CSV table of C-alpha atoms in Angstrom, one decimal:
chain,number,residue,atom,x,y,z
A,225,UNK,CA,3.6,-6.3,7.8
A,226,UNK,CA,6.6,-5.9,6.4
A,227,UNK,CA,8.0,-3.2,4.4
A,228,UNK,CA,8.8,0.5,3.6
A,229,UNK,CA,8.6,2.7,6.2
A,230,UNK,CA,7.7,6.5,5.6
A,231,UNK,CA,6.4,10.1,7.2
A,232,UNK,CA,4.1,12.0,5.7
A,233,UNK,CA,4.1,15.6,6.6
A,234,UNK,CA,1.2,17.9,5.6
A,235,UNK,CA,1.5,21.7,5.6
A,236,UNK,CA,-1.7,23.4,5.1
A,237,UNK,CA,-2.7,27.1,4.6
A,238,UNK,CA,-3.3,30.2,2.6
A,239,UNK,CA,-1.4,32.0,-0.6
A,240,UNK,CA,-2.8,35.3,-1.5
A,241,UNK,CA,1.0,36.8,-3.2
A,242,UNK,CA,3.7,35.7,-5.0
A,243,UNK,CA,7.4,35.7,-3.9
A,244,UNK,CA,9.6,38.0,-5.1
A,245,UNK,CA,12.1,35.7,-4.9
A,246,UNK,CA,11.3,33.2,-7.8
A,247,UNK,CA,7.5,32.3,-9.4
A,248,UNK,CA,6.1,30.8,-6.8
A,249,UNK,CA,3.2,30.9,-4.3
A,250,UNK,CA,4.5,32.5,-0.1
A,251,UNK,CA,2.2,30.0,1.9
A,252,UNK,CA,0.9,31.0,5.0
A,253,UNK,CA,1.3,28.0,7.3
A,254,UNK,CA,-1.9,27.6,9.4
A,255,UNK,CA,-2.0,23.9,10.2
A,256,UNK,CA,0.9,20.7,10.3
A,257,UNK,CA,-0.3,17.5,10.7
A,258,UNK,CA,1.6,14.2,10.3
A,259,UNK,CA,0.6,10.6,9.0
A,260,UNK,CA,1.9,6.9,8.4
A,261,UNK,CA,3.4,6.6,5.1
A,262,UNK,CA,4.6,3.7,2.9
A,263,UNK,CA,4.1,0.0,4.7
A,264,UNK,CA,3.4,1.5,7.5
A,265,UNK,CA,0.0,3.3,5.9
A,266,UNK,CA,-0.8,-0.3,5.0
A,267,UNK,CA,-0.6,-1.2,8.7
A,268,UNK,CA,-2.8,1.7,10.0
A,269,UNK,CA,-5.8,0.5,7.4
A,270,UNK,CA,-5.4,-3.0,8.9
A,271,UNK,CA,-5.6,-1.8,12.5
A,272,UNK,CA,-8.9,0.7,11.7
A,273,UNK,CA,-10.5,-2.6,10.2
A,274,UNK,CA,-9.8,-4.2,13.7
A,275,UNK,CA,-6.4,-6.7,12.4
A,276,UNK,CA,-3.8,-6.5,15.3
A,277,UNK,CA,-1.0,-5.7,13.1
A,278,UNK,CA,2.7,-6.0,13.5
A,279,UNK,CA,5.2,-3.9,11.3
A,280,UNK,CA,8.7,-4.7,10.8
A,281,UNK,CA,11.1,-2.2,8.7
A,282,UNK,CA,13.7,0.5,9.7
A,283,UNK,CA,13.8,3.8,10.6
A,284,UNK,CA,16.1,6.5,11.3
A,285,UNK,CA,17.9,8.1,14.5
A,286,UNK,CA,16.0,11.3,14.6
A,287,UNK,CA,13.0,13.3,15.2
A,288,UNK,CA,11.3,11.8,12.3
A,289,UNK,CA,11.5,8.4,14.2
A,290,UNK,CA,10.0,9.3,17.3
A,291,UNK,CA,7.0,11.4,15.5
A,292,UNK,CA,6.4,7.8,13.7
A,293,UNK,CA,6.6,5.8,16.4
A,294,UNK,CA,3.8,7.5,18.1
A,295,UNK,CA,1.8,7.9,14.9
A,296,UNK,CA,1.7,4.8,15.0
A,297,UNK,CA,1.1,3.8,18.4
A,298,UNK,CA,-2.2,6.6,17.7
A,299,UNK,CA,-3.4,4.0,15.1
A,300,UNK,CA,-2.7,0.8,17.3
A,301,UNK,CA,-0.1,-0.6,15.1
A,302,UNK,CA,2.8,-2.6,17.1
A,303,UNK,CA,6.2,-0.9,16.0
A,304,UNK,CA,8.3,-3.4,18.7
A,305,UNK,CA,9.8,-4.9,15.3
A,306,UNK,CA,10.9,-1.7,13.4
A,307,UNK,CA,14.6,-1.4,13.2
A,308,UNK,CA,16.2,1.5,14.2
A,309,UNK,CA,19.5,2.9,12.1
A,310,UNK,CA,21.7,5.5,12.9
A,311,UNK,CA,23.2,5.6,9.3
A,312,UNK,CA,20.0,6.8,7.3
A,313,UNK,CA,17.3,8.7,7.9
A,314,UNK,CA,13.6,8.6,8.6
A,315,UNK,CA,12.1,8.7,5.2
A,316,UNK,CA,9.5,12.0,5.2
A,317,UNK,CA,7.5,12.7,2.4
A,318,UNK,CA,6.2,16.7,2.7
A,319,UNK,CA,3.4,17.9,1.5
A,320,UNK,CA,2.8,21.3,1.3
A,321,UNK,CA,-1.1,22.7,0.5
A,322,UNK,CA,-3.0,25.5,-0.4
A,323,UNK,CA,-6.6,24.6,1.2
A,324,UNK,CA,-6.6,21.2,-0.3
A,325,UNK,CA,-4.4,21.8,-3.6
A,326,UNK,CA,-1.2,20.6,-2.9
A,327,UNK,CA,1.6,23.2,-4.7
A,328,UNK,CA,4.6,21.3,-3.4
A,329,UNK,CA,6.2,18.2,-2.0
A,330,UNK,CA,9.7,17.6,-0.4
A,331,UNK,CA,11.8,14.3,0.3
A,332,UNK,CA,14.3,13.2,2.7
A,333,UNK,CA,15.2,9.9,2.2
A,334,UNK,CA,18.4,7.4,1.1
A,335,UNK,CA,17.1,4.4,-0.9
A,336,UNK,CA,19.6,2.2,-1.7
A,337,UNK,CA,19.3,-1.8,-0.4
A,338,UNK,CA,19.8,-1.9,3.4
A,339,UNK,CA,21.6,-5.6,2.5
A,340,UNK,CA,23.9,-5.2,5.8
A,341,UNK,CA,20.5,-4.7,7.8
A,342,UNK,CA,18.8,-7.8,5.7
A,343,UNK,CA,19.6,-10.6,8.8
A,344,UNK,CA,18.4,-8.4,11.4
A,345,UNK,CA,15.0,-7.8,9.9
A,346,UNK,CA,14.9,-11.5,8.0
A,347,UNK,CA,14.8,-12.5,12.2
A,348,UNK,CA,12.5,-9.9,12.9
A,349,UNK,CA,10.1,-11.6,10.5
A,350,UNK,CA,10.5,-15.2,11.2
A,351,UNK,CA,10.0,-14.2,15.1
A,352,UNK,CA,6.9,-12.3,14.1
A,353,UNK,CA,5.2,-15.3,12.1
A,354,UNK,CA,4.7,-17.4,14.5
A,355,UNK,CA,1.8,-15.9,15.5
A,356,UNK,CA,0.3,-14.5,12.6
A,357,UNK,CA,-2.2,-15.1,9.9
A,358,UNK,CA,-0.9,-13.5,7.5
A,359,UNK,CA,2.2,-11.6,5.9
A,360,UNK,CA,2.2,-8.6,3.8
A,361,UNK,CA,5.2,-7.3,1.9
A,362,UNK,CA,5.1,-3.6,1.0
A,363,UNK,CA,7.3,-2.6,-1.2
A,364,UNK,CA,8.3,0.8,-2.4
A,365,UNK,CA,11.9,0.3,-3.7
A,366,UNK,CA,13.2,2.3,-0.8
A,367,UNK,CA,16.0,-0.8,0.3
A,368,UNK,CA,13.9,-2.9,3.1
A,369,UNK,CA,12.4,-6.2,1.3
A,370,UNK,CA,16.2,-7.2,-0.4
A,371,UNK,CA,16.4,-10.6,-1.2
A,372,UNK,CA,17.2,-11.8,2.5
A,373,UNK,CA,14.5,-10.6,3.6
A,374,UNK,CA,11.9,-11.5,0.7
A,375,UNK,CA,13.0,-15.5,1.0
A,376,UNK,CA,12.3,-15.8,4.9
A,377,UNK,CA,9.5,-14.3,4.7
A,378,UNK,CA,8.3,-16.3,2.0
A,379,UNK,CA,9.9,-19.4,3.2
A,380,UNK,CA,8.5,-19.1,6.7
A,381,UNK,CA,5.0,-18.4,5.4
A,382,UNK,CA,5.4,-21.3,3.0
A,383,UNK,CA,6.5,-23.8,6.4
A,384,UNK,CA,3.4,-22.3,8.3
A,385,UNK,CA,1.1,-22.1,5.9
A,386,UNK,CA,0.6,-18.6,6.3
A,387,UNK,CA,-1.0,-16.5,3.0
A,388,UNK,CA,1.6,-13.6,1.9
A,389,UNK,CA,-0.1,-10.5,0.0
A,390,UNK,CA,2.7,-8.4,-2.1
A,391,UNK,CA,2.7,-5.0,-3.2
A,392,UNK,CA,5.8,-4.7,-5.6
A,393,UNK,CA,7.8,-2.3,-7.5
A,394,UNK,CA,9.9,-2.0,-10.0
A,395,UNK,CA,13.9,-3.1,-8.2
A,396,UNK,CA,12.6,-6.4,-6.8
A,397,UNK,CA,9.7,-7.2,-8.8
A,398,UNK,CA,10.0,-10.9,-10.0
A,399,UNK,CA,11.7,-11.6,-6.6
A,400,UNK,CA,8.1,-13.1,-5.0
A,401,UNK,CA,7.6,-16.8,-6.5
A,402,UNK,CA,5.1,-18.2,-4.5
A,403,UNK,CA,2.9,-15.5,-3.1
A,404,UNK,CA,-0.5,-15.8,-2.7
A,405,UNK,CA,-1.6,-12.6,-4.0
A,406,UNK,CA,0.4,-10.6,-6.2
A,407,UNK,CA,-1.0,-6.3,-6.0
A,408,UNK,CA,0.5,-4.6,-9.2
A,409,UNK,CA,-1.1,-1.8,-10.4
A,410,UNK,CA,-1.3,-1.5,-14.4
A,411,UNK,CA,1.5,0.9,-15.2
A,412,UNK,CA,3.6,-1.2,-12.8
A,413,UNK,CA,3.2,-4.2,-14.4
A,414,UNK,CA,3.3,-2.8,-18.0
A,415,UNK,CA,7.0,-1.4,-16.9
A,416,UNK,CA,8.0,-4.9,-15.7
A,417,UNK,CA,6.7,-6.8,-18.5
A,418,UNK,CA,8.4,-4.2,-21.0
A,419,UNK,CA,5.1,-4.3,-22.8
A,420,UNK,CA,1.1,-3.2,-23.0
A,421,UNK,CA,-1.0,-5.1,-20.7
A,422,UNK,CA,-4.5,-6.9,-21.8
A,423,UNK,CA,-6.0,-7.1,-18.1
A,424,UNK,CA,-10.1,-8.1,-19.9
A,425,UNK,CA,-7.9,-10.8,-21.9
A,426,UNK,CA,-8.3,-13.9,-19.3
A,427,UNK,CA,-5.5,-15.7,-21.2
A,428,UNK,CA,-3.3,-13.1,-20.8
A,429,UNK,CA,-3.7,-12.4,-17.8
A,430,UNK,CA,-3.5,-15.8,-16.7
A,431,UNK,CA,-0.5,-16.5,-18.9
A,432,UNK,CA,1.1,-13.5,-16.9
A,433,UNK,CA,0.4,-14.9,-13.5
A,434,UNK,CA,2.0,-18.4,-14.3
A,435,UNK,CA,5.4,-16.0,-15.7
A,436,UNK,CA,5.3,-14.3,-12.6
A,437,UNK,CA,5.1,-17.4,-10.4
A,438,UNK,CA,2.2,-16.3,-8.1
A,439,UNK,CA,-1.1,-18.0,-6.9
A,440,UNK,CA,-2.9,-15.4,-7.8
A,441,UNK,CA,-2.6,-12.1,-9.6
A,442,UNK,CA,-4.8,-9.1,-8.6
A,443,UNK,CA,-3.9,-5.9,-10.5
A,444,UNK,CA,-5.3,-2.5,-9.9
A,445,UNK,CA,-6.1,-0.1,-12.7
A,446,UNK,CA,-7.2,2.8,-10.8
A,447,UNK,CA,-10.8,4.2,-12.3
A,448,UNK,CA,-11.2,0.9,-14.3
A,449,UNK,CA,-11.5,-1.7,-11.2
A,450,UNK,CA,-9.5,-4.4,-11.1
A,451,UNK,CA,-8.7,-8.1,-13.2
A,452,UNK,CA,-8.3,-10.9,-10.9
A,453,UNK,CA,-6.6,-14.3,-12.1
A,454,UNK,CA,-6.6,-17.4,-9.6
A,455,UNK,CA,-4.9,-20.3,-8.7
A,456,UNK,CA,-7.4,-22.5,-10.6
A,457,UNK,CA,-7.1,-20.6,-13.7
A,458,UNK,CA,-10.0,-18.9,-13.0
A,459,UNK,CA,-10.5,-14.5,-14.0
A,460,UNK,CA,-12.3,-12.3,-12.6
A,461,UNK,CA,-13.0,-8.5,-13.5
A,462,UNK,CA,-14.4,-6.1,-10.5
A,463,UNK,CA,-15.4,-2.6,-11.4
A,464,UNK,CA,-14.4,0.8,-9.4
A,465,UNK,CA,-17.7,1.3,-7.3
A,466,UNK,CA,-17.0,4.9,-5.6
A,467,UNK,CA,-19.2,7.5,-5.7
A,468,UNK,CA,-17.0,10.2,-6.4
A,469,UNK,CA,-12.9,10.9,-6.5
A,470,UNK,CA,-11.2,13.2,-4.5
A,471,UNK,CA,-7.8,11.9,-4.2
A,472,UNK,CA,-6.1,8.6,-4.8
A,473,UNK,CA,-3.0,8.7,-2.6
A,474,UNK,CA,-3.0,5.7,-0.5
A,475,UNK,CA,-6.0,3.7,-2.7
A,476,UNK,CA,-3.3,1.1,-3.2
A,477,UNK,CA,-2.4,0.5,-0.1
A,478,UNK,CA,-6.1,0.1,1.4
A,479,UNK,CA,-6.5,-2.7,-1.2
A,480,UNK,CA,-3.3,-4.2,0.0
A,481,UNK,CA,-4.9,-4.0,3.5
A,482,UNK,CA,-8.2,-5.5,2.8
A,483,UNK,CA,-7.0,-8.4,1.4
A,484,UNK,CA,-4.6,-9.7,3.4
A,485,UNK,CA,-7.4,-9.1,6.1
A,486,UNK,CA,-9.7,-11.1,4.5
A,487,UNK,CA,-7.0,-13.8,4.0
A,488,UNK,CA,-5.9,-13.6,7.6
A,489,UNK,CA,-9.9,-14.1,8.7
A,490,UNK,CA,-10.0,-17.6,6.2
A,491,UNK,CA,-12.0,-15.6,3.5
A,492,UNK,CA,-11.2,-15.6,-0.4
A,493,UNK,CA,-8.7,-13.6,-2.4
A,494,UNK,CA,-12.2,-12.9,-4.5
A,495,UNK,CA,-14.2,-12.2,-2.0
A,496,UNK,CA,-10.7,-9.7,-0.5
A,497,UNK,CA,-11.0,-8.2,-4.1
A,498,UNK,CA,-14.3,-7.2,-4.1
A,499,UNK,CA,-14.1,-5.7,-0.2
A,500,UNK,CA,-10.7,-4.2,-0.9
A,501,UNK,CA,-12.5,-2.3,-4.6
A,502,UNK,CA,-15.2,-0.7,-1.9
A,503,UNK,CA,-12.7,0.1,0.5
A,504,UNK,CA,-10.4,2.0,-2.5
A,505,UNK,CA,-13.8,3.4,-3.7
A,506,UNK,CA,-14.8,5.0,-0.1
A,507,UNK,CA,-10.8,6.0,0.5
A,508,UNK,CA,-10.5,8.1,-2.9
A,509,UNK,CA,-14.1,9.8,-1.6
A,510,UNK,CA,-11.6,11.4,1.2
A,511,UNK,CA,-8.2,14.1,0.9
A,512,UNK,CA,-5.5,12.8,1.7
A,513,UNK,CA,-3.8,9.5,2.6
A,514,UNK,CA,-6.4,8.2,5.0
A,515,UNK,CA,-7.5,4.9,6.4
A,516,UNK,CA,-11.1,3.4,5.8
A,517,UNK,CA,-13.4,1.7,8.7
A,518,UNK,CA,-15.4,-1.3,8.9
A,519,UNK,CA,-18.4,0.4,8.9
A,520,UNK,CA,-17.8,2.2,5.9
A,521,UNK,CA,-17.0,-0.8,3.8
A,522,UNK,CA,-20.0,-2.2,4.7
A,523,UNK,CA,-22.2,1.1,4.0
A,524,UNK,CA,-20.5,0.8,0.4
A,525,UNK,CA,-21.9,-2.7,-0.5
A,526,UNK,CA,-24.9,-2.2,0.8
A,527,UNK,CA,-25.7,0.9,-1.3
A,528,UNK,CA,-24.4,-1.3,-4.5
A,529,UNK,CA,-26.0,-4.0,-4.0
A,530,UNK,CA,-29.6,-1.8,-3.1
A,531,UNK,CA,-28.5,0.1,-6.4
A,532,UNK,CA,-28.2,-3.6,-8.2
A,533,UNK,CA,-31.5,-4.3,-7.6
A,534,UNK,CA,-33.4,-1.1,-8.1
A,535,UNK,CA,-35.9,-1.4,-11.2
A,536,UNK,CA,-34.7,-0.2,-14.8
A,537,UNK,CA,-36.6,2.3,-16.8
């Protein structure tokens, strides 16, 4: 797992005035909580699903580090590889809410291309592969996955025979030729492209997968499900199956999760769609930026596919 690293800090409690400084809501803090952000929320959803997960990125010389670190050592995820800098910090994300509303966040962070720290981690990954079964490359344009350390990942998982799932965004987008699953969601995509995407076109879409030089090309589009193209020019549309929407922080990254999981344990990148679609649908059920467990995935197919078969009036 490879990627972005963030914080998230929640503040939670009560507003019953207005300040009389500026406009805006005096919250009463009554509860702080924090949570893996970034990449690293990507590596928490593959550790609840039972994937022994390794994470490589950077982090900073400060609190923020240390409150990560054992974050993540709560979730089970391996942070041996993660890169420590003293010349930026921890990126935190703060969330501040009013009983589940949030009113406000805050971010520390610097997010320019860490191309000094690209050897370092381009080692980390080719150390960590070895012993993998899969590679995921979380990006969220905050400097980690520069070009260094895109092309040994790629090239290592390429030598090995190793399936690589990418998340991309906007500074590095085309930078992936030869993934094996390529995540955009539809705004993303339609930014890169500089046009309107036609994700129930199967031409298109396939015509857009051989541009962006990937083996497949799964992208998200939120409420709408997903359009898959394949290697062997195959397309595939999978409907949204939850129940009911809450919040869709994180919903990205537990599709990321679920199907490099389902890569990593020899299964297909449809069959990792359609998991990964009931995994989003159970995670957007939930507040907040939360993980999903086996048990729940399973709960979610099995009421769809009882609900599939239930006689028509």
């Amino acid at each position: 797992m490879v990627g972005d690293l963030m914080l998230d800090v929640y503040l939670q409690g009560g507003a019953s005035r207005i300040s009389p400084e500026a406009p805006v809501p005096v919250v009463h803090v009554r509860d702080e909580w924090h949570a893996l952000g970034g990449a690293a929320n990507v590596a928490a959803n593959l550790a609840a699903v039972g994937a022994d997960t390794r994470l490589i990125g950077v982090v900073g010389d400060d609190w923020a580090a240390d409150v990560f670190r054992s974050a993540a050592e709560r979730a089970g995820v391996d942070v041996g590889a993660v890169l420590p800098l003293e010349s930026r910090p921890t990126t935190v994300k703060t969330r501040v809410l009013v009983g589940h509303q949030q009113v406000a966040r805050y971010d520390r962070e610097e997010n320019g291309d860490l191309a000094a720290a690209g050897p370092s981690l381009a080692e980390r990954v080719e150390a960590a592969a070895q012993d993998v079964d899969a590679i995921v490359l979380e990006d969220y344009d905050k400097g980690v996955l520069v070009p260094s350390v895109i092309d040994a990942a790629l090239d290592v998982a390429r030598r090995l025979g190793l399936p690589v799932v990418v998340d991309p965004k906007a500074r590095h987008f085309f930078d992936f030729p030869g993934c094996t699953v390529f995540k955009p969601n539809q705004p993303e995509l339609s930014a890169a492209l500089r046009a309107e995407t036609r994700p129930d076109d199967p031409e298109w879409l396939e015509s857009t997968r051989r541009h962006l030089e990937c083996e497949n090309l799964l992208l998200t589009r939120g409420g709408q499900g997903m359009s898959l193209a394949t290697a062997d020019g195959g397309f595939l549309r999978i409907p949204a199956v939850a129940r009911a929407v809450y919040d869709v922080s994180g919903a990205g990254d537990t599709v990321t999760a679920i199907m490099a999981a389902t890569l990593a344990a020899a299964g297909s990148v449809a069959e990792g769609a359609v998991l990964a679609t009931h995994a989003a649908g159970v995670e957007v059920g939930k507040a907040g930026v939360v993980t999903v467990s086996p048990e729940e995935i399973l709960e979610s197919v099995r009421h769809h596919e009882a609900a599939s078969v239930q006689p028509q009036e």
